[in-house]
Short mmCIF file of C-alpha atoms and ligand atoms in Angstrom, two decimals:
data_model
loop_
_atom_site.label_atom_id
_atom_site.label_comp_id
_atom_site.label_asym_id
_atom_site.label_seq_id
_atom_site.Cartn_x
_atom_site.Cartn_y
_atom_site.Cartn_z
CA UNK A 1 39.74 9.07 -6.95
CA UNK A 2 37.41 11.75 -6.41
CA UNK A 3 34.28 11.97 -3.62
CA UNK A 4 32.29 13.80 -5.95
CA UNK A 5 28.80 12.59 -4.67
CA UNK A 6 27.34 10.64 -7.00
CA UNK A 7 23.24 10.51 -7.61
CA UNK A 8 21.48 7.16 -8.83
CA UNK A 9 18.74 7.39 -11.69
CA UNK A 10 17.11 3.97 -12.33
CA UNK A 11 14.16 4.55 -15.06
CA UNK A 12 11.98 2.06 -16.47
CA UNK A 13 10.78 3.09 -20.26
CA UNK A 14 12.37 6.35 -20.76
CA UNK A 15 10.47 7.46 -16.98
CA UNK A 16 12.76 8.53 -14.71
CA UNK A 17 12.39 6.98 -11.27
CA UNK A 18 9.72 9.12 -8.78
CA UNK A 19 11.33 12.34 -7.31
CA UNK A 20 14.51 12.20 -9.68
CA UNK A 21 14.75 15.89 -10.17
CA UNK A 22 14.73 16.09 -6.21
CA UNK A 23 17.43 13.86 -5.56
CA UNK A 24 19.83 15.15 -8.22
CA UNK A 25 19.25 18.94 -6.42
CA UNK A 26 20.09 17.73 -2.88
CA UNK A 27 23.17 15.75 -4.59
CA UNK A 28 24.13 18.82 -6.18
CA UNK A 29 23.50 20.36 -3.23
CA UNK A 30 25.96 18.25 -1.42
CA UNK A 31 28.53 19.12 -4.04
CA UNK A 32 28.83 22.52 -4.37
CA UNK A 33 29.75 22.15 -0.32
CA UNK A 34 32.18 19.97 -1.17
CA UNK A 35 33.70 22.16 -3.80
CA UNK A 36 32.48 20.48 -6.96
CA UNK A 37 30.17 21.96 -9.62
CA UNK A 38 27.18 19.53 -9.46
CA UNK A 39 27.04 15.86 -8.71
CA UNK A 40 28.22 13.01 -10.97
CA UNK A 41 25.01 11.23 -12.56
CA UNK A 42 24.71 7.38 -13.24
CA UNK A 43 21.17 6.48 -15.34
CA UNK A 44 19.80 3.07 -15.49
CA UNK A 45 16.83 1.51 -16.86
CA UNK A 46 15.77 1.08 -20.20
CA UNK A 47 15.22 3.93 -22.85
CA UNK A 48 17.72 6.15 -21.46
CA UNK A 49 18.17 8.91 -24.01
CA UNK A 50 15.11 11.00 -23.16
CA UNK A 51 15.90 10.20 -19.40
CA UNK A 52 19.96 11.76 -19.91
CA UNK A 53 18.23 14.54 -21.96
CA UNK A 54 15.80 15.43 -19.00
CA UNK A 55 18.33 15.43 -16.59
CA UNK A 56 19.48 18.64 -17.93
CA UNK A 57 23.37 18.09 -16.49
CA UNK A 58 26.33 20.06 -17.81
CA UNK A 59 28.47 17.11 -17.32
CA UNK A 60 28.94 13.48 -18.68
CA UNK A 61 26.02 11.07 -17.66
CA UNK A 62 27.07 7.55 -17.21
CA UNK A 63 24.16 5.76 -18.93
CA UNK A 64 23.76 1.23 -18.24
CA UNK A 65 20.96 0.71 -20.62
CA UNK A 66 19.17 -2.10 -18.96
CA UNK A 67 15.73 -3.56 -20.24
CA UNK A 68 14.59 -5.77 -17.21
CA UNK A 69 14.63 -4.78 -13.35
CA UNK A 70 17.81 -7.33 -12.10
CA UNK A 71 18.31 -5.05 -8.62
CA UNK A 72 21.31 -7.18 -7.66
CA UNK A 73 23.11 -7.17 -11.15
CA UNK A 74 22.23 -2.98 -11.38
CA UNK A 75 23.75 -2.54 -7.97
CA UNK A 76 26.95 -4.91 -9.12
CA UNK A 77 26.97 -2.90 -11.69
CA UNK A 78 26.49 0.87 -10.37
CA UNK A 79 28.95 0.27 -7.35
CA UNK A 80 32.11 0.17 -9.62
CA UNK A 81 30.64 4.01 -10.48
CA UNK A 82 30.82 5.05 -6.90
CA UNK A 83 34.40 5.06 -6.49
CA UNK A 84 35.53 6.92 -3.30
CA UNK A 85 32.11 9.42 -3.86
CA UNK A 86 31.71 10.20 -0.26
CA UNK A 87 27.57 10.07 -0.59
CA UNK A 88 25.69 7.84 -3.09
CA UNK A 89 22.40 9.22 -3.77
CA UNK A 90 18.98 8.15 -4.76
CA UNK A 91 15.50 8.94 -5.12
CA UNK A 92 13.48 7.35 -2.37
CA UNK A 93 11.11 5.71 -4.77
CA UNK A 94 10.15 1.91 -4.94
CA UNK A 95 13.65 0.69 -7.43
CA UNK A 96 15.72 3.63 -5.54
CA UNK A 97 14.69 1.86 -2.29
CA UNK A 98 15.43 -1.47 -3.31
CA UNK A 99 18.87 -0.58 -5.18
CA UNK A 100 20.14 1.37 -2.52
CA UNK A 101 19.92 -1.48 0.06
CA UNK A 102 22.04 -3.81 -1.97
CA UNK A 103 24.28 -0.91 -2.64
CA UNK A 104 24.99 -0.04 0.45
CA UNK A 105 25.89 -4.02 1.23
CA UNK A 106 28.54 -4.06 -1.91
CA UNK A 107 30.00 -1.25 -0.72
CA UNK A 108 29.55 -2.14 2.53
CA UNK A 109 28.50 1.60 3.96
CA UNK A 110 25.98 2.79 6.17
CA UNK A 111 22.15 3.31 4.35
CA UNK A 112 20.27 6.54 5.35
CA UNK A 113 16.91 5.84 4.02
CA UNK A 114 13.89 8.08 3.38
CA UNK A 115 15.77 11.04 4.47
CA UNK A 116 13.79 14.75 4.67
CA UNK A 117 17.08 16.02 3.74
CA UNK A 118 20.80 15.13 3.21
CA UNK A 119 24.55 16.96 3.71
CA UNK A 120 27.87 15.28 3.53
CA UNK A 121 28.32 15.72 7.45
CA UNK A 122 24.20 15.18 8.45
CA UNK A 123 20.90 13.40 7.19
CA UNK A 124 17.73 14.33 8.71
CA UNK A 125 14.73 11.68 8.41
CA UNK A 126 11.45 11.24 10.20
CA UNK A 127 11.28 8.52 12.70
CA UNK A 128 8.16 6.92 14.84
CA UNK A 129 5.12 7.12 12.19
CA UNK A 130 6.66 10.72 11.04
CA UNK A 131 5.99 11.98 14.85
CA UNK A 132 9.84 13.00 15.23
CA UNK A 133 12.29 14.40 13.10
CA UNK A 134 15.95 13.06 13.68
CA UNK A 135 19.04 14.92 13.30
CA UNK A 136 21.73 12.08 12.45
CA UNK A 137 25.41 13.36 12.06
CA UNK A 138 27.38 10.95 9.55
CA UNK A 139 31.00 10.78 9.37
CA UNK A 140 32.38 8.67 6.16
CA UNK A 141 31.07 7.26 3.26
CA UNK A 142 27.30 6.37 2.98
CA UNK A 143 24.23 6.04 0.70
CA UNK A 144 20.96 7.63 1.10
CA UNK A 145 17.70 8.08 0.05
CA UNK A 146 15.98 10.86 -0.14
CA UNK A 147 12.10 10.63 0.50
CA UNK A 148 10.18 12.00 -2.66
CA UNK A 149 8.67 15.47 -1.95
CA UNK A 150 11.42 16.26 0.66
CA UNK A 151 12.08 19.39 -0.86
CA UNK A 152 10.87 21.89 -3.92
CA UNK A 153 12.87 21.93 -6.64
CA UNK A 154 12.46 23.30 -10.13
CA UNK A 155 12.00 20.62 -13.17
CA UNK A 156 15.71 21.03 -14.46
CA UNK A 157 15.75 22.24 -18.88
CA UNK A 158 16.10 19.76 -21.23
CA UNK A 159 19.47 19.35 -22.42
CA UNK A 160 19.98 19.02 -26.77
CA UNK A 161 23.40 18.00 -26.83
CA UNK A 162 24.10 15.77 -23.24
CA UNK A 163 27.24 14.01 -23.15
CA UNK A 164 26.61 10.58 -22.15
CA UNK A 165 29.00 7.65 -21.25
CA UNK A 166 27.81 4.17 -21.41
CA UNK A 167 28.55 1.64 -19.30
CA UNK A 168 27.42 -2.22 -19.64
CA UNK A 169 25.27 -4.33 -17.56
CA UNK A 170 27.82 -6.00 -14.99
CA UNK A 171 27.71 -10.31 -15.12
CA UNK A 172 24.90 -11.51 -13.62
CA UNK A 173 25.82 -11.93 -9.59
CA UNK A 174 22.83 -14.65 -8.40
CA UNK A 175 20.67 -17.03 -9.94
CA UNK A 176 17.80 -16.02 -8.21
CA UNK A 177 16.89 -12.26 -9.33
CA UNK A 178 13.31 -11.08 -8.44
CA UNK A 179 11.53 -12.29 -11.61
CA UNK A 180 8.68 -9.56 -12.72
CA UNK A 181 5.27 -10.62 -12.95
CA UNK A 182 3.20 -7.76 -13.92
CA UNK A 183 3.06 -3.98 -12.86
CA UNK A 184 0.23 -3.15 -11.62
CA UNK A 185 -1.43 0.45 -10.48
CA UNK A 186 -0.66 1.13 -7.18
CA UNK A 187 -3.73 0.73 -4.90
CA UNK A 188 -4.92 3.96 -3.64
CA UNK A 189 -6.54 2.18 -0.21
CA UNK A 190 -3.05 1.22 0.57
CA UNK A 191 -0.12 3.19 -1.12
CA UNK A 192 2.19 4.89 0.71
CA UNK A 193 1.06 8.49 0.78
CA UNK A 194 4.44 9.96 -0.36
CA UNK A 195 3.45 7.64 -3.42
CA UNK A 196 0.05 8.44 -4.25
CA UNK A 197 -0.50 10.60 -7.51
CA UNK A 198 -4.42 11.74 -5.97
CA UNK A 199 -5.02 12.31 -2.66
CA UNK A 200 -7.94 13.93 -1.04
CA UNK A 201 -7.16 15.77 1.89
CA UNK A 202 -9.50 15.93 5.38
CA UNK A 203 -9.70 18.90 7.61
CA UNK A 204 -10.89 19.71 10.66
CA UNK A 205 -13.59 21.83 8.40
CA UNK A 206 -14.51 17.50 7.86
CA UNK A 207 -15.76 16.85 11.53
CA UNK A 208 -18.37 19.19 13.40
CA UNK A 209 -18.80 19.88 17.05
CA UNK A 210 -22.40 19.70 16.29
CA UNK A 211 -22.41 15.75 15.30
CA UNK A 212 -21.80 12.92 17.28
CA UNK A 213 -18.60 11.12 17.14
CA UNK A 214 -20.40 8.14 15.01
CA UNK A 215 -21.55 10.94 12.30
CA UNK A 216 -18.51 12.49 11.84
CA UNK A 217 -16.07 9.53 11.87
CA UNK A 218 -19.01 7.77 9.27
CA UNK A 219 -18.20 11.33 7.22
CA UNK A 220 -14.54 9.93 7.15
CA UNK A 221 -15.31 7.20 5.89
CA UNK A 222 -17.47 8.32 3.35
CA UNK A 223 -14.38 10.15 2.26
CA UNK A 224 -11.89 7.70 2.30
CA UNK A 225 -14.46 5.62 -0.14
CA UNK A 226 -14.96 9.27 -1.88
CA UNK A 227 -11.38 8.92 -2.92
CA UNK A 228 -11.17 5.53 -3.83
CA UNK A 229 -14.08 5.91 -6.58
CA UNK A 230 -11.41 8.95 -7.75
CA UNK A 231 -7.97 6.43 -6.95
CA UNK A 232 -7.11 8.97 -4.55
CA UNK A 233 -5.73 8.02 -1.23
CA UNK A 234 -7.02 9.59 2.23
CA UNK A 235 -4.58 12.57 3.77
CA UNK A 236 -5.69 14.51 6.67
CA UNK A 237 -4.23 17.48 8.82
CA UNK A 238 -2.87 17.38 12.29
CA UNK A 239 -6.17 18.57 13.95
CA UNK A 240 -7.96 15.40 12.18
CA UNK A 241 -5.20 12.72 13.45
CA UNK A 242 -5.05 14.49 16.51
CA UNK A 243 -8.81 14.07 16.96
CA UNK A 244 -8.54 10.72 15.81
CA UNK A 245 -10.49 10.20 13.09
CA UNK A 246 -7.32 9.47 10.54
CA UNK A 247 -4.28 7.42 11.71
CA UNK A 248 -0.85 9.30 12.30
CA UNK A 249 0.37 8.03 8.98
CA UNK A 250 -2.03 9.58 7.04
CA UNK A 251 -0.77 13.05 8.50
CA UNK A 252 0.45 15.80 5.62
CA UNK A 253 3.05 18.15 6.20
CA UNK A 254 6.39 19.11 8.50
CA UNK A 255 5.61 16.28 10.96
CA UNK A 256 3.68 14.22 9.22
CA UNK A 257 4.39 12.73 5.27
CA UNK A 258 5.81 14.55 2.93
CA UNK A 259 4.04 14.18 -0.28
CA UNK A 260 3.99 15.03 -4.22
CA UNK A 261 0.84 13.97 -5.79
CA UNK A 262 -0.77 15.29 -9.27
CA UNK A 263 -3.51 16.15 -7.84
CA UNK A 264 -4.74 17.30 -4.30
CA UNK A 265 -7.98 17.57 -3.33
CA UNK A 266 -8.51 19.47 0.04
CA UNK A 267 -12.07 19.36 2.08
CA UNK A 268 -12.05 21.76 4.90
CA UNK A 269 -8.54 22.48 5.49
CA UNK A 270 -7.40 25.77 6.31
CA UNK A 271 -3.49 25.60 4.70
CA UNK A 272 -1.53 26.03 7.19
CA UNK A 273 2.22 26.37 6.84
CA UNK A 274 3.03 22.91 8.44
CA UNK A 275 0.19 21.24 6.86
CA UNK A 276 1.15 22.79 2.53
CA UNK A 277 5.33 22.50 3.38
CA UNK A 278 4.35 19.04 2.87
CA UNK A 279 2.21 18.75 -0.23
CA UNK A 280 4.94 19.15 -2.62
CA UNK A 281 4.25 20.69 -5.97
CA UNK A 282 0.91 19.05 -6.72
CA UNK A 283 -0.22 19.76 -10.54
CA UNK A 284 -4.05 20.19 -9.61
CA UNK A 285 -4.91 21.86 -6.50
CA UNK A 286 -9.04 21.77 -5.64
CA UNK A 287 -9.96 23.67 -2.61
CA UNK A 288 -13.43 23.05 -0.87
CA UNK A 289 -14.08 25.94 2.01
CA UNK A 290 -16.32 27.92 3.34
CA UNK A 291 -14.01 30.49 3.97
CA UNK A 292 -13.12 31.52 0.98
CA UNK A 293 -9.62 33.60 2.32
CA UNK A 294 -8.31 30.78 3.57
CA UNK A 295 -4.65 30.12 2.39
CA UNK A 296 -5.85 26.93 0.74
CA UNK A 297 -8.37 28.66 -1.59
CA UNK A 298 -5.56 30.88 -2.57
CA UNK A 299 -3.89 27.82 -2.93
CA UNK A 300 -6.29 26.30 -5.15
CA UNK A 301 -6.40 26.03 -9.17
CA UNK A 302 -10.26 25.94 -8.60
CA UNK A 303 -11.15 27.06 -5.05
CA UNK A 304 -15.06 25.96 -4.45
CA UNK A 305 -16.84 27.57 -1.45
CA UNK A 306 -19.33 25.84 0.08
CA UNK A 307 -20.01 23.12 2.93
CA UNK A 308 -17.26 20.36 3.07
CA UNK A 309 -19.50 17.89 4.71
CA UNK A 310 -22.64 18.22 2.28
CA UNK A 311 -19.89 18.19 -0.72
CA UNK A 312 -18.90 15.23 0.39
CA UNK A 313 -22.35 13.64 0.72
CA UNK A 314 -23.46 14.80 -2.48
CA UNK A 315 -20.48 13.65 -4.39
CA UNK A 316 -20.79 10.13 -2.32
CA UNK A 317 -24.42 10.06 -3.79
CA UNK A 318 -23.45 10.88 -7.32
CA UNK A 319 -20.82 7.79 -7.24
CA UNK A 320 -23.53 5.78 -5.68
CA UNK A 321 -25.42 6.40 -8.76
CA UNK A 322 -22.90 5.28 -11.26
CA UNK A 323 -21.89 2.30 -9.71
CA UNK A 324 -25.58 1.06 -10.54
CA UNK A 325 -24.13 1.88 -13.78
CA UNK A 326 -21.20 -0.67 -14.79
CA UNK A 327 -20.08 1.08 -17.69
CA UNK A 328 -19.43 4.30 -15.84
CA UNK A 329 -17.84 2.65 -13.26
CA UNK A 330 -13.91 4.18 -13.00
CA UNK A 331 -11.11 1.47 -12.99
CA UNK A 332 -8.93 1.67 -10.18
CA UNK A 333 -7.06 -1.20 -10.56
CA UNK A 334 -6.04 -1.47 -13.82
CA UNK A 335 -3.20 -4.87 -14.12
CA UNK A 336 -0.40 -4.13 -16.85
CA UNK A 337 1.31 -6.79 -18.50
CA UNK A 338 5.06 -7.01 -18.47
CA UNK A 339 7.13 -4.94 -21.24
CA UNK A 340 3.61 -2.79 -21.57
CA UNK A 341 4.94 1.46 -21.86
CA UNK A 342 3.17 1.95 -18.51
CA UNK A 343 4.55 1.59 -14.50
CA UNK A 344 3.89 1.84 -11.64
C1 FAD B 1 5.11 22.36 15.51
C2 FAD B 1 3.84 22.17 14.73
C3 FAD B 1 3.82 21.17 13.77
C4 FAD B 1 2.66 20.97 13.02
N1 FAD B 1 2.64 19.99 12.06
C5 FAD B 1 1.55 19.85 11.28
C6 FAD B 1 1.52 18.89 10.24
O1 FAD B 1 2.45 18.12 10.01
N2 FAD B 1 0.40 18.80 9.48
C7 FAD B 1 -0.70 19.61 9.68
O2 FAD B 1 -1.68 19.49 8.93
N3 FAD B 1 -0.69 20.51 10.68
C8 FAD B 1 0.39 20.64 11.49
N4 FAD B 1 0.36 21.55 12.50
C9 FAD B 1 -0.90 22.24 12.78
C10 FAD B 1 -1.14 23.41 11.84
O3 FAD B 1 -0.51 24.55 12.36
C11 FAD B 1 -2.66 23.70 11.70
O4 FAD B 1 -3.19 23.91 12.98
C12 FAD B 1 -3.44 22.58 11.03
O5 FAD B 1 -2.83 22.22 9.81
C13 FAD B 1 -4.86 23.07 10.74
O6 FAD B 1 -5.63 22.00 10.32
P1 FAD B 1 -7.03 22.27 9.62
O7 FAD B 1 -6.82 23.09 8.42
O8 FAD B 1 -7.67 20.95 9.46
O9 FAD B 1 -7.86 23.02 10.76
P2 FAD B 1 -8.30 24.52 10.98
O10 FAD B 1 -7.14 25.41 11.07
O11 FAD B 1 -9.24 24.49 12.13
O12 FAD B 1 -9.08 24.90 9.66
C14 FAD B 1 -10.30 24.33 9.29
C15 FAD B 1 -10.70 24.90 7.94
O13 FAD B 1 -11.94 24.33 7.58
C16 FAD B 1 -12.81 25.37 7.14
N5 FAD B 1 -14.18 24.95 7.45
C17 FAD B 1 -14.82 24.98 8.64
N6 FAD B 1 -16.05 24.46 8.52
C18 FAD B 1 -16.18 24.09 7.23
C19 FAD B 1 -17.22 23.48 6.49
N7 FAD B 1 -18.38 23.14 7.06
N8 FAD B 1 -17.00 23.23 5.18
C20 FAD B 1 -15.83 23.58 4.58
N9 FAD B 1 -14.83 24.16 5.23
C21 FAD B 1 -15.00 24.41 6.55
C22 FAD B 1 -12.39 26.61 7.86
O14 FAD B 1 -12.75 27.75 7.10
C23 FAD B 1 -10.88 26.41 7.93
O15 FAD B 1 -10.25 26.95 6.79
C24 FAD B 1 1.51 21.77 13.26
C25 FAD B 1 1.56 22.77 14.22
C26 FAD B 1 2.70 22.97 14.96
C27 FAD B 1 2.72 24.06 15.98
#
């Protein structure tokens, strides 16, 4: 059998699983090295067609239509597809994570997860809160996953005429498969940064020497509630978490999170190379500066200059206002009944 690496698509509604396009470029990645021309793809999920189309793959795609999320039957299921594929790939989203693990138990092989980047012979992947970066050499067979945002890639074309191969649903293993209650919108006070779509960003342009440590860590605050009103989630450079006015976690960029959101909305912060090699490829970029040459601006789709701090307070004030106003009030946590088009 071949070790053509094989890359794991699991889609819900004809939505291919968070940083899909990634993780079929790193596995592709991995295969010209090992002589191949691109990785063998598995889809599963339900409404596969678009997904096989949007792969945009020269080669067969092994589709397993599958309408509800059974992670223990899908992993039954995909490991008779893995064969002797030296590396099983997936996208280090919430159903890659949790079919990789049981994966990796079937076929009884070492799990990489949230890797920055993977080779057949090495897997990098940030350790301690994102502080450290570590180098792990593998030898043998293994699955990974690779964090979303780990690396640019371009969207892949749309392919007319894909060749697909389908495969059916394997028995069911257990009894006890997670049963799903409802999908609900992620909460932006708590989501994992590499999963947030918004995110506003807090630089050191934030804080002032001027103000007392009260004053500027209240202006964090005020941001981090800012966001919310937006569902955005709270980033911050290294010079913020360094001063400690945002927790380690929250860091963006080459030791910090690697993110991918839709939208990025930066107060104060400069751009630096270590801080934008981890924003992804937002859609929306929104850069508030007073310097209006810094990389960030040029960054920006719209690029304001002015005071970060007194944008801040002024945009805290016109929220205050509408939330005396129910009607206006945005929904941020919208529930979504099961078999609904929308997910998480
Ligand atoms: C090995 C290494 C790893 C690193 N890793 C990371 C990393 O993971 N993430 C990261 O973010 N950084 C990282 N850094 C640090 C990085 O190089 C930058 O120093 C940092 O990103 C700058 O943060 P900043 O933009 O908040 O601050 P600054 O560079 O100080 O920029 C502040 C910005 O705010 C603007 N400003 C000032 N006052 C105002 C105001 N009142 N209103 C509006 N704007 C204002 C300024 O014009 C400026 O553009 C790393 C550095 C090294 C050496």
């Amino acid at each position: 059998m071949s070790n053509r690496p094989v890359v794991i698509i699991p889609a819900r509604s004809g939505e291919p699983a968070l940083g899909w396009a990634e993780a079929c470029a790193e596995a592709d990645g991995i295969a010209v090295d090992l002589g191949f021309e691109e990785a063998a793809v598995c889809c599963i999920g339900s409404v596969l067609g678009p997904v096989a189309a949007r792969l945009g793959r020269g080669s067969v795609v092994v589709c397993c239509e599958a309408q509800s999320f059974e992670p223990a039957r899908w992993a039954e299921t995909l490991a008779s597809e893995c064969g002797e594929a030296q590396v099983v790939l997936l996208p280090g989203s919430a159903d890659g994570r949790d079919l990789a693990v049981r994966l990796a138990a079937i076929l009884r092989r070492p799990l990489h997860a949230q890797c920055s980047s993977i080779s057949a012979v090495q897997v990098e992947r940030p350790r301690y809160g994102s502080t450290l970066l570590e180098r792990v050499p593998v030898a043998g067979p293994f699955v990974a996953t690779l964090a979303p945002g780990a690396r640019a890639t371009e969207t892949p074309a749309e392919q007319d005429m894909v060749q697909v191969r389908s495969i059916d649903l394997a028995p069911a293993v257990i009894t006890a498969e997670p049963q799903l209650v409802a999908l609900q919108t992620p909460d932006p006070a708590t989501v994992g940064l590499s999963d947030a779509r918004r995110i506003v960003g807090a630089g050191a342009g934030v804080m002032s020497k001027d103000d007392s440590l009260e004053v500027n860590r209240s202006r964090f605050e005020v941001l981090t509630q800012v966001g919310l009103a937006c569902g955005a989630a709270l980033g911050a450079t290294r010079v913020v978490t360094d001063a400690g006015y945002v927790d380690h976690g929250r860091q963006i960029g080459s030791t910090g999170v690697v993110v991918d959101p839709d939208l990025y909305i930066a107060f104060g912060v400069a751009g630096a190379v270590q801080h934008t090699t981890g924003l992804g490829n937002p859609d929306h970029v929104i850069s508030v500066n007073t310097d209006p040459h810094a990389p960030m601006m040029a960054l920006a789709d719209l690029a304001i200059t002015t005071d970060a701090p007194r944008t801040i307070a002024a945009l805290a004030a016109q929220l205050a206002e509408r939330t005396t106003e129910p009607a206006a009030r945005p929904e941020l946590h919208q529930s979504i009944t099961p078999g609904s088009e929308a997910a998480t």
